[in-house]
Coordinates of C-alpha atoms in Angstrom, one line a residue:
N1 CA 32.1 13.8 0.8
Q2 CA 29.1 14.2 3.1
R3 CA 28.4 15.3 6.6
A4 CA 25.2 15.0 8.7
I5 CA 24.2 18.0 10.9
R6 CA 21.5 18.0 13.5
I7 CA 19.1 20.9 13.9
A8 CA 19.3 21.5 17.7
S9 CA 17.0 24.6 17.9
F10 CA 15.7 27.3 15.6
N11 CA 14.3 30.8 16.0
F12 CA 14.1 31.2 12.2
H13 CA 11.2 33.1 10.7
E14 CA 10.4 32.9 7.0
K15 CA 10.1 36.7 6.7
W16 CA 13.8 37.0 7.5
G17 CA 14.4 35.6 4.0
I18 CA 14.8 32.1 2.6
L19 CA 17.0 33.5 -0.1
A20 CA 19.8 34.0 2.4
L21 CA 19.9 30.2 2.9
L22 CA 19.8 29.5 -0.9
N23 CA 22.6 31.8 -2.1
P24 CA 25.9 30.2 -3.0
L25 CA 28.6 30.3 -0.4
R26 CA 31.3 31.5 -2.8
P27 CA 31.0 32.6 -6.5
D28 CA 32.3 29.2 -7.6
A29 CA 30.9 27.0 -4.8
W30 CA 27.4 25.8 -4.2
P31 CA 27.4 22.6 -2.1
L32 CA 24.4 20.3 -2.1
V33 CA 22.3 21.0 1.0
T34 CA 19.5 18.5 1.7
W35 CA 17.1 19.0 4.6
F36 CA 15.2 16.1 6.1
W37 CA 12.5 16.2 8.8
R38 CA 10.0 13.9 10.5
L39 CA 6.7 15.1 11.9
D40 CA 4.6 13.1 14.4
P41 CA 1.3 14.4 15.8
G42 CA 0.5 14.6 19.5
G43 CA 3.8 15.9 20.8
L44 CA 2.4 16.9 24.3
V45 CA -0.3 15.3 26.4
L46 CA -2.0 17.1 29.2
N47 CA -1.8 14.5 32.0
G48 CA -0.4 13.9 35.4
D49 CA 3.1 13.2 34.1
L50 CA 3.2 16.7 32.5
E51 CA 1.9 18.3 35.7
R52 CA 4.5 16.5 37.8
K53 CA 7.3 17.6 35.4
I54 CA 6.2 21.2 35.5
R55 CA 6.0 21.1 39.3
R56 CA 9.5 19.6 39.7
L57 CA 10.9 22.3 37.4
E58 CA 9.1 25.0 39.4
W59 CA 10.6 23.8 42.6
A60 CA 14.1 23.5 41.1
V61 CA 14.0 27.0 39.6
R62 CA 12.6 28.5 42.8
D63 CA 15.1 26.9 45.1
R64 CA 18.1 27.9 43.0
D65 CA 16.7 31.4 42.5
Q66 CA 17.5 32.1 46.1
G67 CA 21.3 31.8 45.4
E68 CA 23.6 34.4 43.8
L69 CA 23.9 32.4 40.6
G70 CA 20.2 32.0 40.0
P71 CA 18.5 29.0 38.4
R72 CA 20.1 26.8 35.8
R73 CA 19.4 28.1 32.3
D74 CA 18.4 24.7 30.9
E75 CA 15.8 24.2 33.7
W76 CA 14.4 27.7 33.3
V77 CA 14.2 27.4 29.5
T78 CA 12.5 24.0 29.7
L79 CA 9.9 25.3 32.3
Q80 CA 9.0 28.3 30.2
G81 CA 8.8 26.2 27.1
L82 CA 6.4 23.7 28.7
R83 CA 4.2 26.5 30.0
Q84 CA 4.0 28.1 26.6
L85 CA 3.1 24.8 24.9
R86 CA 0.6 24.0 27.6
D87 CA -1.0 27.4 27.1
R88 CA -1.1 26.9 23.3
I89 CA -3.1 23.7 23.8
V90 CA -5.5 25.0 26.5
F91 CA -6.2 28.6 25.4
S92 CA -5.5 28.6 21.7
A93 CA -6.6 25.0 20.8
D94 CA -3.4 24.7 18.8
T95 CA -2.0 21.5 17.3
L96 CA 1.4 20.4 18.4
V97 CA 3.7 18.0 16.6
T98 CA 7.1 16.4 17.4
L99 CA 9.7 17.6 14.9
D100 CA 13.0 16.0 14.1
A101 CA 15.3 17.7 11.6
F102 CA 18.8 17.2 10.2
I103 CA 20.8 18.4 7.2
V104 CA 23.1 16.5 4.9
V105 CA 25.9 18.7 3.2
T106 CA 27.5 17.2 0.1
S107 CA 30.7 18.8 -1.2
T108 CA 34.2 18.0 -2.5
P109 CA 36.5 16.5 0.1
D110 CA 38.8 19.5 0.1
A111 CA 36.0 22.0 0.6
L112 CA 33.7 20.0 2.9
D113 CA 34.9 21.4 6.2
A114 CA 35.0 25.0 5.0
D115 CA 31.5 24.7 3.5
V116 CA 30.1 23.3 6.7
A117 CA 31.6 26.0 8.8
L118 CA 30.3 28.7 6.4
L119 CA 26.8 27.2 6.4
Q120 CA 26.8 26.9 10.2
A121 CA 27.7 30.6 10.5
R122 CA 24.9 31.6 8.1
W123 CA 22.4 29.4 9.9
E124 CA 23.4 30.8 13.3
S125 CA 23.0 34.4 12.1
L126 CA 19.4 33.4 11.2
G127 CA 18.6 31.8 14.5
I128 CA 19.1 28.2 13.5
H129 CA 21.5 26.3 15.8
A130 CA 23.0 23.3 14.1
V131 CA 25.4 20.7 15.6
P132 CA 27.6 18.6 13.3
L133 CA 27.3 14.9 14.1
T134 CA 30.2 12.7 14.9
W135 CA 30.9 9.6 12.9
E136 CA 29.3 7.4 15.6
Q137 CA 26.2 9.6 15.7
A138 CA 25.9 9.6 11.9
R139 CA 26.0 5.8 11.9
M140 CA 23.3 5.8 14.6
L141 CA 21.3 8.2 12.4
Q142 CA 21.7 5.8 9.5
R143 CA 20.3 2.9 11.4
M144 CA 17.4 4.9 12.8
W145 CA 16.3 6.6 9.5
T146 CA 17.6 4.5 6.6
G147 CA 18.5 0.9 7.6
Q148 CA 21.2 0.4 4.9
M149 CA 23.5 2.9 3.2
P150 CA 24.4 1.7 -0.3
G151 CA 27.1 3.5 -2.1
D152 CA 25.2 6.1 -4.1
S153 CA 26.8 9.0 -5.9
A154 CA 27.5 12.1 -3.8
D155 CA 25.5 14.4 -6.1
R156 CA 22.3 12.3 -5.5
P157 CA 22.1 10.9 -2.0
R158 CA 19.1 8.6 -2.7
W159 CA 19.9 6.4 0.3
W160 CA 18.2 8.8 2.7
R161 CA 14.9 6.9 3.2
W162 CA 12.2 8.2 5.4
L163 CA 11.3 5.7 8.2
M164 CA 9.1 7.3 10.9
G165 CA 10.5 5.3 13.8
P166 CA 11.2 6.2 17.4
A167 CA 14.1 8.5 18.2
D168 CA 17.1 7.1 20.0
A169 CA 18.1 8.3 23.5
W170 CA 20.7 10.8 22.2
W171 CA 18.3 12.3 19.7
N172 CA 16.2 15.1 21.2
P173 CA 13.1 15.9 19.1
R174 CA 11.3 19.2 19.6
V175 CA 7.6 19.6 20.4
V176 CA 6.4 22.7 18.5
P177 CA 3.2 24.3 17.2
T178 CA 2.4 23.7 13.5
E179 CA 3.1 27.3 12.6
R180 CA 6.7 26.8 13.7
V181 CA 6.9 23.8 11.4
G182 CA 5.9 26.0 8.5
Q183 CA 8.8 28.3 9.3
V184 CA 11.4 25.6 9.1
V185 CA 9.9 23.2 6.6
W186 CA 9.3 24.7 3.2
P187 CA 7.5 23.2 0.1
G188 CA 10.0 21.3 -2.1
W189 CA 12.7 20.9 0.5
G190 CA 13.7 17.4 1.7
H191 CA 11.4 14.4 2.0
V192 CA 8.4 13.9 4.2
T193 CA 8.4 10.1 4.0
D194 CA 10.0 7.5 1.8
D195 CA 12.4 8.2 -1.0
P196 CA 10.5 9.6 -4.1
A197 CA 12.8 7.6 -6.3
K198 CA 11.1 4.4 -5.1
G199 CA 8.1 5.6 -3.2
I200 CA 4.5 5.9 -4.4
Y201 CA 2.9 9.3 -4.1
V202 CA 0.0 9.2 -1.7
G203 CA -0.8 12.9 -1.3
H204 CA 0.2 16.2 0.2
T205 CA 0.1 17.1 3.9
P206 CA -1.8 20.2 5.2
Q207 CA 1.7 21.9 5.1
N208 CA 1.8 21.2 1.4
Q209 CA 4.5 18.6 1.6
P210 CA 4.4 15.6 -0.8
V211 CA 4.3 12.2 0.9
F212 CA 5.7 9.0 -0.6
V213 CA 5.3 5.4 0.6
D214 CA 7.8 2.7 -0.3
F215 CA 5.8 -0.4 -1.1
F216 CA 8.9 -2.4 -2.2
Q217 CA 9.5 -5.1 0.5
D218 CA 11.8 -8.1 0.3
V219 CA 10.7 -11.6 1.5
N220 CA 12.3 -11.0 4.9
G221 CA 10.8 -7.5 5.4
L222 CA 7.4 -6.3 6.7
A223 CA 4.5 -6.9 4.5
A224 CA 3.4 -3.7 2.7
N225 CA -0.3 -4.6 2.4
L226 CA -2.7 -1.6 2.5
L227 CA -6.1 -1.5 4.1
V228 CA -8.3 1.5 3.3
V229 CA -11.4 2.4 5.4
G230 CA -13.9 5.2 4.8
A231 CA -17.5 5.9 4.5
T232 CA -19.1 5.9 1.0
G233 CA -18.6 9.1 -0.9
N234 CA -15.5 10.4 0.9
G235 CA -12.9 9.5 -1.7
K236 CA -11.7 6.0 -1.2
S237 CA -11.8 5.1 -4.9
F238 CA -10.3 8.4 -5.9
W239 CA -7.3 8.0 -3.6
L240 CA -6.8 4.4 -4.8
K241 CA -6.8 5.5 -8.4
T242 CA -4.1 8.0 -7.5
L243 CA -2.0 5.2 -6.0
T244 CA -2.7 3.1 -9.1
Q245 CA -1.1 5.8 -11.3
G246 CA 1.9 5.8 -9.0
W247 CA 2.3 2.1 -9.1
L248 CA 2.1 2.1 -12.9
A249 CA 4.7 4.9 -13.1
Q250 CA 7.1 2.8 -10.9
D251 CA 6.7 -0.2 -13.3
W252 CA 4.5 -2.2 -11.0
G253 CA 1.8 -4.5 -12.4
V254 CA -1.7 -3.7 -11.1
V255 CA -4.5 -6.2 -11.0
I256 CA -7.9 -4.7 -9.9
L257 CA -11.0 -6.6 -8.7
D258 CA -13.6 -4.1 -9.7
V259 CA -17.2 -4.7 -8.5
D260 CA -19.1 -1.7 -10.0
G261 CA -17.0 -0.9 -13.0
E262 CA -15.6 2.3 -11.5
Y263 CA -12.1 1.7 -13.0
R264 CA -13.2 1.5 -16.6
A265 CA -12.3 5.1 -17.5
L266 CA -8.9 4.9 -15.9
C267 CA -8.3 1.5 -17.6
D268 CA -9.1 3.0 -21.0
A269 CA -7.1 6.1 -20.4
V270 CA -3.8 4.3 -19.6
G271 CA -4.3 1.5 -22.1
G272 CA -5.1 -1.2 -19.6
T273 CA -6.8 -4.6 -20.2
W274 CA -10.5 -4.8 -19.2
I275 CA -11.8 -8.3 -18.6
D276 CA -15.6 -8.5 -18.0
I277 CA -16.7 -11.6 -16.2
S278 CA -19.9 -10.2 -14.8
D279 CA -23.2 -11.6 -15.8
Q280 CA -24.6 -8.3 -16.9
Q281 CA -22.4 -7.9 -20.1
A282 CA -21.0 -10.3 -22.7
G283 CA -17.4 -11.0 -21.9
T284 CA -14.6 -13.6 -22.0
V285 CA -13.9 -16.0 -19.1
P286 CA -10.4 -17.5 -18.6
N287 CA -10.0 -20.8 -20.3
P288 CA -9.5 -23.4 -17.4
F289 CA -7.9 -25.9 -19.9
A290 CA -5.0 -23.6 -20.8
L291 CA -1.5 -24.6 -19.6
P292 CA 0.2 -22.1 -17.2
A293 CA 3.1 -20.1 -18.6
R294 CA 6.6 -21.4 -18.2
T295 CA 8.4 -19.6 -15.4
G296 CA 12.0 -20.9 -15.9
H297 CA 11.9 -22.6 -12.5
G298 CA 12.3 -26.3 -13.1
P299 CA 10.2 -27.7 -10.2
T300 CA 7.4 -25.2 -11.0
D301 CA 7.4 -25.9 -14.7
A302 CA 7.3 -29.7 -14.0
M303 CA 3.8 -29.2 -12.6
R304 CA 2.3 -27.2 -15.4
M305 CA 0.1 -30.0 -16.8
P306 CA -1.1 -31.3 -13.3
T307 CA -1.8 -27.7 -12.3
M308 CA -4.0 -27.1 -15.3
L309 CA -5.8 -30.4 -14.7
R310 CA -6.4 -29.6 -11.0
T311 CA -7.7 -26.1 -11.9
A312 CA -10.1 -27.3 -14.6
S313 CA -11.3 -30.2 -12.5
T314 CA -12.0 -27.9 -9.6
V315 CA -14.0 -25.4 -11.8
L316 CA -16.1 -28.1 -13.4
R317 CA -16.7 -29.8 -10.0
L318 CA -17.9 -26.4 -8.6
L319 CA -20.4 -26.3 -11.4
G320 CA -21.5 -30.0 -11.4
S321 CA -21.3 -30.9 -7.7
W322 CA -20.4 -34.5 -8.6
D323 CA -18.6 -37.4 -6.9
A324 CA -15.0 -38.7 -7.5
V325 CA -16.1 -41.2 -10.2
T326 CA -17.6 -38.5 -12.4
D327 CA -14.6 -36.2 -11.6
A328 CA -12.3 -38.9 -13.0
A329 CA -14.3 -39.2 -16.1
V330 CA -14.1 -35.5 -16.7
Q331 CA -10.3 -35.4 -16.2
Q332 CA -10.0 -38.2 -18.7
A333 CA -12.0 -36.1 -21.2
I334 CA -9.7 -33.1 -20.6
L335 CA -6.6 -35.2 -21.2
Q336 CA -8.1 -36.7 -24.4
A337 CA -8.7 -33.1 -25.7
W338 CA -5.0 -32.3 -25.1
A339 CA -3.8 -35.6 -26.6
A340 CA -5.5 -34.7 -29.8
R341 CA -3.0 -31.8 -29.9
G342 CA 0.0 -34.0 -29.3
V343 CA 0.3 -33.1 -25.6
T344 CA 0.1 -35.8 -23.0
L345 CA 0.5 -35.9 -19.2
E346 CA 3.1 -38.7 -19.4
H347 CA 5.5 -36.8 -21.7
P348 CA 6.5 -33.5 -20.2
E349 CA 8.6 -32.7 -23.3
S350 CA 5.3 -32.3 -25.2
W351 CA 4.3 -29.5 -22.9
V352 CA 7.0 -27.3 -24.4
Q353 CA 4.8 -26.9 -27.5
D354 CA 2.8 -23.7 -27.5
A355 CA -0.3 -25.3 -29.0
D356 CA -3.6 -23.6 -28.7
P357 CA -5.4 -25.0 -25.7
P358 CA -8.6 -27.0 -26.0
T359 CA -11.9 -25.3 -25.1
M360 CA -15.1 -26.6 -23.6
A361 CA -16.2 -27.6 -27.1
D362 CA -13.3 -30.1 -27.3
V363 CA -14.0 -31.5 -23.8
W364 CA -17.7 -31.7 -24.5
A365 CA -17.0 -33.8 -27.6
A366 CA -14.7 -36.1 -25.6
L367 CA -17.5 -36.5 -23.0
E368 CA -20.0 -37.3 -25.8
A369 CA -17.7 -40.0 -27.2
A370 CA -17.2 -41.6 -23.8
P371 CA -19.4 -44.7 -23.3
D372 CA -19.5 -44.8 -19.5
A373 CA -22.4 -43.4 -17.4
A374 CA -20.1 -41.0 -15.4
A375 CA -19.2 -39.0 -18.5
Q376 CA -22.9 -38.8 -19.5
D377 CA -23.8 -37.7 -16.0
A378 CA -21.2 -34.9 -16.3
R379 CA -22.7 -33.8 -19.5
A380 CA -26.2 -33.6 -18.0
R381 CA -24.9 -31.6 -15.0
L382 CA -22.8 -29.2 -17.2
W383 CA -25.4 -28.5 -19.9
T384 CA -26.8 -25.4 -18.4
Y385 CA -23.3 -23.9 -18.3
W386 CA -22.5 -24.9 -21.8
R387 CA -25.8 -24.3 -23.7
G388 CA -28.3 -23.1 -21.1
A389 CA -28.9 -20.0 -19.1
D390 CA -25.4 -19.8 -17.6
Q391 CA -23.6 -20.6 -20.9
Q392 CA -21.2 -17.6 -20.5
I393 CA -19.3 -19.7 -18.0
L394 CA -18.1 -22.4 -20.3
A395 CA -19.1 -21.3 -23.8
H396 CA -17.2 -18.1 -23.4
A397 CA -14.3 -19.6 -21.5
T398 CA -11.8 -18.9 -24.3
G399 CA -9.5 -16.3 -22.7
N400 CA -5.9 -17.4 -22.8
W401 CA -3.7 -15.2 -20.6
P402 CA -0.8 -17.3 -19.3
V403 CA 1.0 -14.0 -18.5
M404 CA -0.4 -10.7 -17.4
P405 CA -1.6 -8.9 -20.6
G406 CA -0.2 -5.5 -19.8
S407 CA 0.7 -3.5 -16.7
L408 CA -2.9 -2.9 -15.7
V409 CA -5.6 -5.5 -15.7
V410 CA -9.1 -4.9 -14.4
W411 CA -11.4 -7.8 -13.6
H412 CA -15.0 -6.5 -13.8
L413 CA -16.8 -8.8 -11.3
G414 CA -20.2 -7.2 -11.6
N415 CA -22.5 -6.1 -8.8
I416 CA -22.5 -8.5 -5.8
A417 CA -25.4 -8.7 -3.5
T418 CA -24.4 -10.1 -0.1
Q419 CA -26.2 -11.3 2.9
G420 CA -24.9 -12.9 6.1
A421 CA -21.6 -12.7 7.8
W422 CA -18.3 -12.0 6.0
G423 CA -16.8 -15.1 4.4
T424 CA -19.9 -17.2 4.9
T425 CA -22.2 -16.2 2.0
T426 CA -22.7 -19.2 -0.3
L427 CA -22.4 -18.3 -3.9
P428 CA -24.3 -19.8 -6.9
P429 CA -22.1 -22.4 -8.7
A430 CA -21.7 -20.1 -11.8
T431 CA -20.5 -17.2 -9.7
A432 CA -18.2 -19.3 -7.6
A433 CA -16.6 -20.8 -10.7
R434 CA -15.9 -17.4 -12.2
Y435 CA -14.3 -16.1 -9.0
W436 CA -12.2 -19.2 -8.7
L437 CA -10.9 -18.7 -12.2
V438 CA -10.1 -15.1 -11.5
M439 CA -8.0 -15.9 -8.4
Q440 CA -6.2 -18.8 -10.1
T441 CA -5.3 -16.7 -13.1
T442 CA -4.1 -13.9 -10.9
W443 CA -2.0 -16.3 -8.9
A444 CA -0.4 -17.6 -12.1
W445 CA 0.5 -14.0 -13.1
L446 CA 2.1 -13.4 -9.7
R447 CA 4.3 -16.5 -10.0
V448 CA 5.5 -15.5 -13.4
R449 CA 6.2 -12.0 -12.5
K450 CA 8.1 -13.1 -9.3
M451 CA 10.4 -15.2 -11.5
Q452 CA 10.9 -12.1 -13.7
N453 CA 11.8 -10.1 -10.5
R454 CA 8.8 -7.8 -11.2
W455 CA 6.4 -6.4 -8.6
T456 CA 2.6 -6.6 -8.6
V457 CA -0.3 -5.0 -6.7
V458 CA -3.7 -6.7 -6.3
L459 CA -6.3 -4.1 -5.6
A460 CA -9.8 -5.0 -4.3
D461 CA -12.2 -2.1 -4.0
E462 CA -15.5 -2.5 -2.3
G463 CA -14.0 -5.1 0.1
Q464 CA -17.1 -5.3 2.2
R465 CA -18.7 -7.1 -0.6
L466 CA -15.8 -9.2 -1.8
L467 CA -14.7 -10.5 1.6
A468 CA -18.3 -11.6 2.3
Q469 CA -18.0 -14.3 -0.4
S470 CA -17.2 -17.9 0.3
V471 CA -14.6 -17.9 -2.5
L472 CA -13.2 -14.4 -2.6
G473 CA -13.1 -13.9 1.2
P474 CA -10.8 -16.7 2.1
A475 CA -8.8 -16.2 -1.2
L476 CA -8.1 -12.6 -0.4
V477 CA -7.0 -13.3 3.2
D478 CA -4.8 -16.1 1.9
L479 CA -3.4 -13.7 -0.7
A480 CA -2.7 -11.1 2.0
T481 CA -0.6 -13.5 4.1
T482 CA 1.5 -14.8 1.3
I483 CA 1.7 -12.2 -1.5
R484 CA 4.8 -10.5 -0.1
K485 CA 6.7 -13.7 -0.9
W486 CA 5.8 -13.2 -4.5
N487 CA 6.9 -9.6 -4.9
G488 CA 3.4 -8.4 -4.3
V489 CA 1.1 -6.1 -2.3
L490 CA -2.6 -6.5 -1.6
A491 CA -4.7 -3.3 -1.2
V492 CA -8.3 -3.7 0.1
A493 CA -10.8 -0.9 0.6
T494 CA -14.1 -1.1 2.6
N495 CA -16.7 1.1 4.1
E496 CA -17.6 -1.2 7.0
P497 CA -14.7 -1.0 9.5
H498 CA -16.4 -3.0 12.3
A499 CA -16.4 -6.2 10.3
L500 CA -12.6 -6.0 10.1
W501 CA -12.2 -6.9 13.7
D502 CA -15.5 -8.7 14.4
T503 CA -15.3 -11.5 11.8
P504 CA -12.6 -14.1 11.0
A505 CA -12.1 -13.0 7.4
G506 CA -12.0 -9.4 8.5
Q507 CA -9.5 -10.1 11.3
G508 CA -7.3 -11.9 8.9
M509 CA -7.2 -8.9 6.5
W510 CA -6.8 -6.5 9.5
N511 CA -3.8 -8.3 10.8
A512 CA -2.1 -8.8 7.4
A513 CA -2.2 -5.1 6.5
P514 CA 0.3 -3.0 8.4
I515 CA -0.4 0.1 6.3
K516 CA -3.8 1.5 7.1
A517 CA -5.5 4.5 5.6
F518 CA -8.7 6.1 7.1
L519 CA -10.9 8.5 5.3
R520 CA -13.9 10.1 6.9
V521 CA -16.2 7.6 8.7
E522 CA -19.4 7.8 10.6
S523 CA -19.0 9.4 14.0
Q524 CA -20.2 6.2 15.8
Q525 CA -17.5 4.2 14.1
V526 CA -14.6 6.5 15.1
R527 CA -14.5 5.2 18.7
A528 CA -14.6 1.6 17.7
T529 CA -11.9 2.2 15.1
A530 CA -9.7 4.1 17.6
E531 CA -10.0 1.3 20.2
A532 CA -9.3 -1.5 17.7
L533 CA -6.2 0.3 16.4
H534 CA -5.1 1.7 19.8
M535 CA -5.0 5.2 18.3
P536 CA -3.5 8.0 20.3
Q537 CA -6.3 10.4 21.4
R538 CA -5.2 13.2 19.2
V539 CA -5.1 10.9 16.2
A540 CA -8.6 9.7 17.0
T541 CA -9.7 13.4 17.3
A542 CA -8.1 14.1 13.9
L543 CA -10.0 11.2 12.4
Q544 CA -13.3 12.5 13.7
A545 CA -12.7 15.9 12.3
L546 CA -11.2 14.7 9.0
P547 CA -12.4 16.7 6.0
P548 CA -13.7 14.8 2.9
Q549 CA -11.0 13.6 0.5
H550 CA -8.4 13.7 3.3
V551 CA -6.6 10.5 4.3
L552 CA -5.2 9.7 7.8
L553 CA -2.4 7.3 7.0
R554 CA -0.8 4.9 9.5
M555 CA 2.4 3.1 8.6
R556 CA 4.3 0.6 10.7
D557 CA 8.0 0.8 11.5
G558 CA 8.8 -2.3 13.6
F559 CA 6.4 -2.0 16.6
Q560 CA 5.9 1.7 16.3
D561 CA 3.0 3.6 14.6
A562 CA 3.6 6.6 12.4
W563 CA 0.7 8.8 11.4
T564 CA 0.3 11.5 8.7
Q565 CA -2.6 13.3 7.1
V566 CA -2.6 13.7 3.3
R567 CA -4.8 14.7 0.4
A568 CA -4.2 13.6 -3.1
I569 CA -3.6 16.4 -5.6
V570 CA -3.7 15.3 -9.2
P571 CA -3.9 17.1 -12.6
P572 CA -7.4 18.0 -13.8
E573 CA -7.4 15.6 -16.7
E574 CA -6.5 12.7 -14.4
E575 CA -9.2 13.8 -11.9
A576 CA -11.8 13.4 -14.7
W577 CA -10.7 9.8 -15.1
Y578 CA -10.9 9.1 -11.4
R579 CA -14.4 10.6 -11.0
T580 CA -15.9 8.9 -14.0
R581 CA -18.1 5.9 -13.3
A582 CA -18.2 2.8 -15.6
R583 CA -20.1 3.2 -18.9
R584 CA -22.0 0.5 -20.7
T585 CA -20.3 -1.1 -23.7
S586 CA -21.6 -3.3 -26.4

């Protein structure tokens, strides 16, 4: 029911009339015609290879021009084309791109051949030379551009995914100026990147084409982690909020680590859950004594009670800095608080009960009743976090979220002042404990959603401050290397690109994020970024001249790079959410 056709050449101009291409072939027939194209920047490089190629063609044309038959037409056309493209670069400062294009015609089996012939005749009359592909070539096209071809309905060929990979030897992409692209690629036709049915909108190209990125990856595929780099005030957070809306629209769960409260307006607008664990406002901290949610996976559920005990013990040990003897006394107090609710470590059947978990008040009472010196030492060390200056850590640790409370959850971490190298800044015990609870709770949500076959994004804005922490830095790098196994994606944004390849924590994040987005950066950082990423020269030039709010996006397809420039276009009411800073709440 379908046939793939390659665009071999085109002399089409929009002024000749797009309507001629859109009119039905017959009064009762209007086959589905889908155009696909791929654009890569930097189609022609002025170097010695180009000079030698032009010289060889000049010799071949000159030698054959002495004969009666004249030069070969393909050599003469290639020579003239290379000269024209060279002149566009040198004298007009034009931008060249490599263009691949093909068409899929969908019709009924009995009318397919006739429809293809009629379409070809119409295209030829407009200067578009199209060549039908053989079955073998179509299969090669499938492997190059789509990977797999599931049996979708003929009236909606969703299987055409955009993968900006290298062209095979038999495929001959064309190097053209951008104005020629505008004459063959029209807004609303075809796809520029991944299938919009699964992809997340990331912006429009300068040619006004929407770009979608498919962040769904299986456990055997490439990680889809995203790293965003850009100077302050150039639109990192705005672009990430656009992606957040796209993830939510595709039924992803989104967990945001928000330092400055920039996501409060968006969270309120979409009905998300705002959890404030900062030390500037009153909030609720996750209860370390709550049992993890049941996942339905036997071996995992068999460790629910030990997992809780390990989490709670680690948090209290971070606060108290005690030895193994005191740690054992604290664990006994935790188990006593649970035993009062009929739940014991030795009887897993008792874990099935959905009893309210104990709080620090119950554990404190158990420590008070214990006669040994270790329990009293623990009380002395924990007092400031229970009744003293840092009491919000334990006195407010009543949040019980065994599963993710909604599609969007924002952890408000509060302003973080950092000093020293990334991943080495030592945190105060109260801050370290809060961050530990945040990461442990987020991991628990990931495990549950994985068992439900649901996908999750963990978004960390202001990464230059998060990765600097002794708790968050290693935790985020560990998350980046393993999150894809849990149906997840990690997105991190930073305004300090040099630290990404100069420090261990930064290198770990850099290597684990195949999708990289660059907004405008300081001029002195462009060269370092280009060298670290092995950017083509024209891409580096584009980065240096990138306007504000524009994103230079690099995706990985195997060992190949694919670049595109986009700018997010959103409705005015959403733009107001994205540009609103956090507001103080009571």
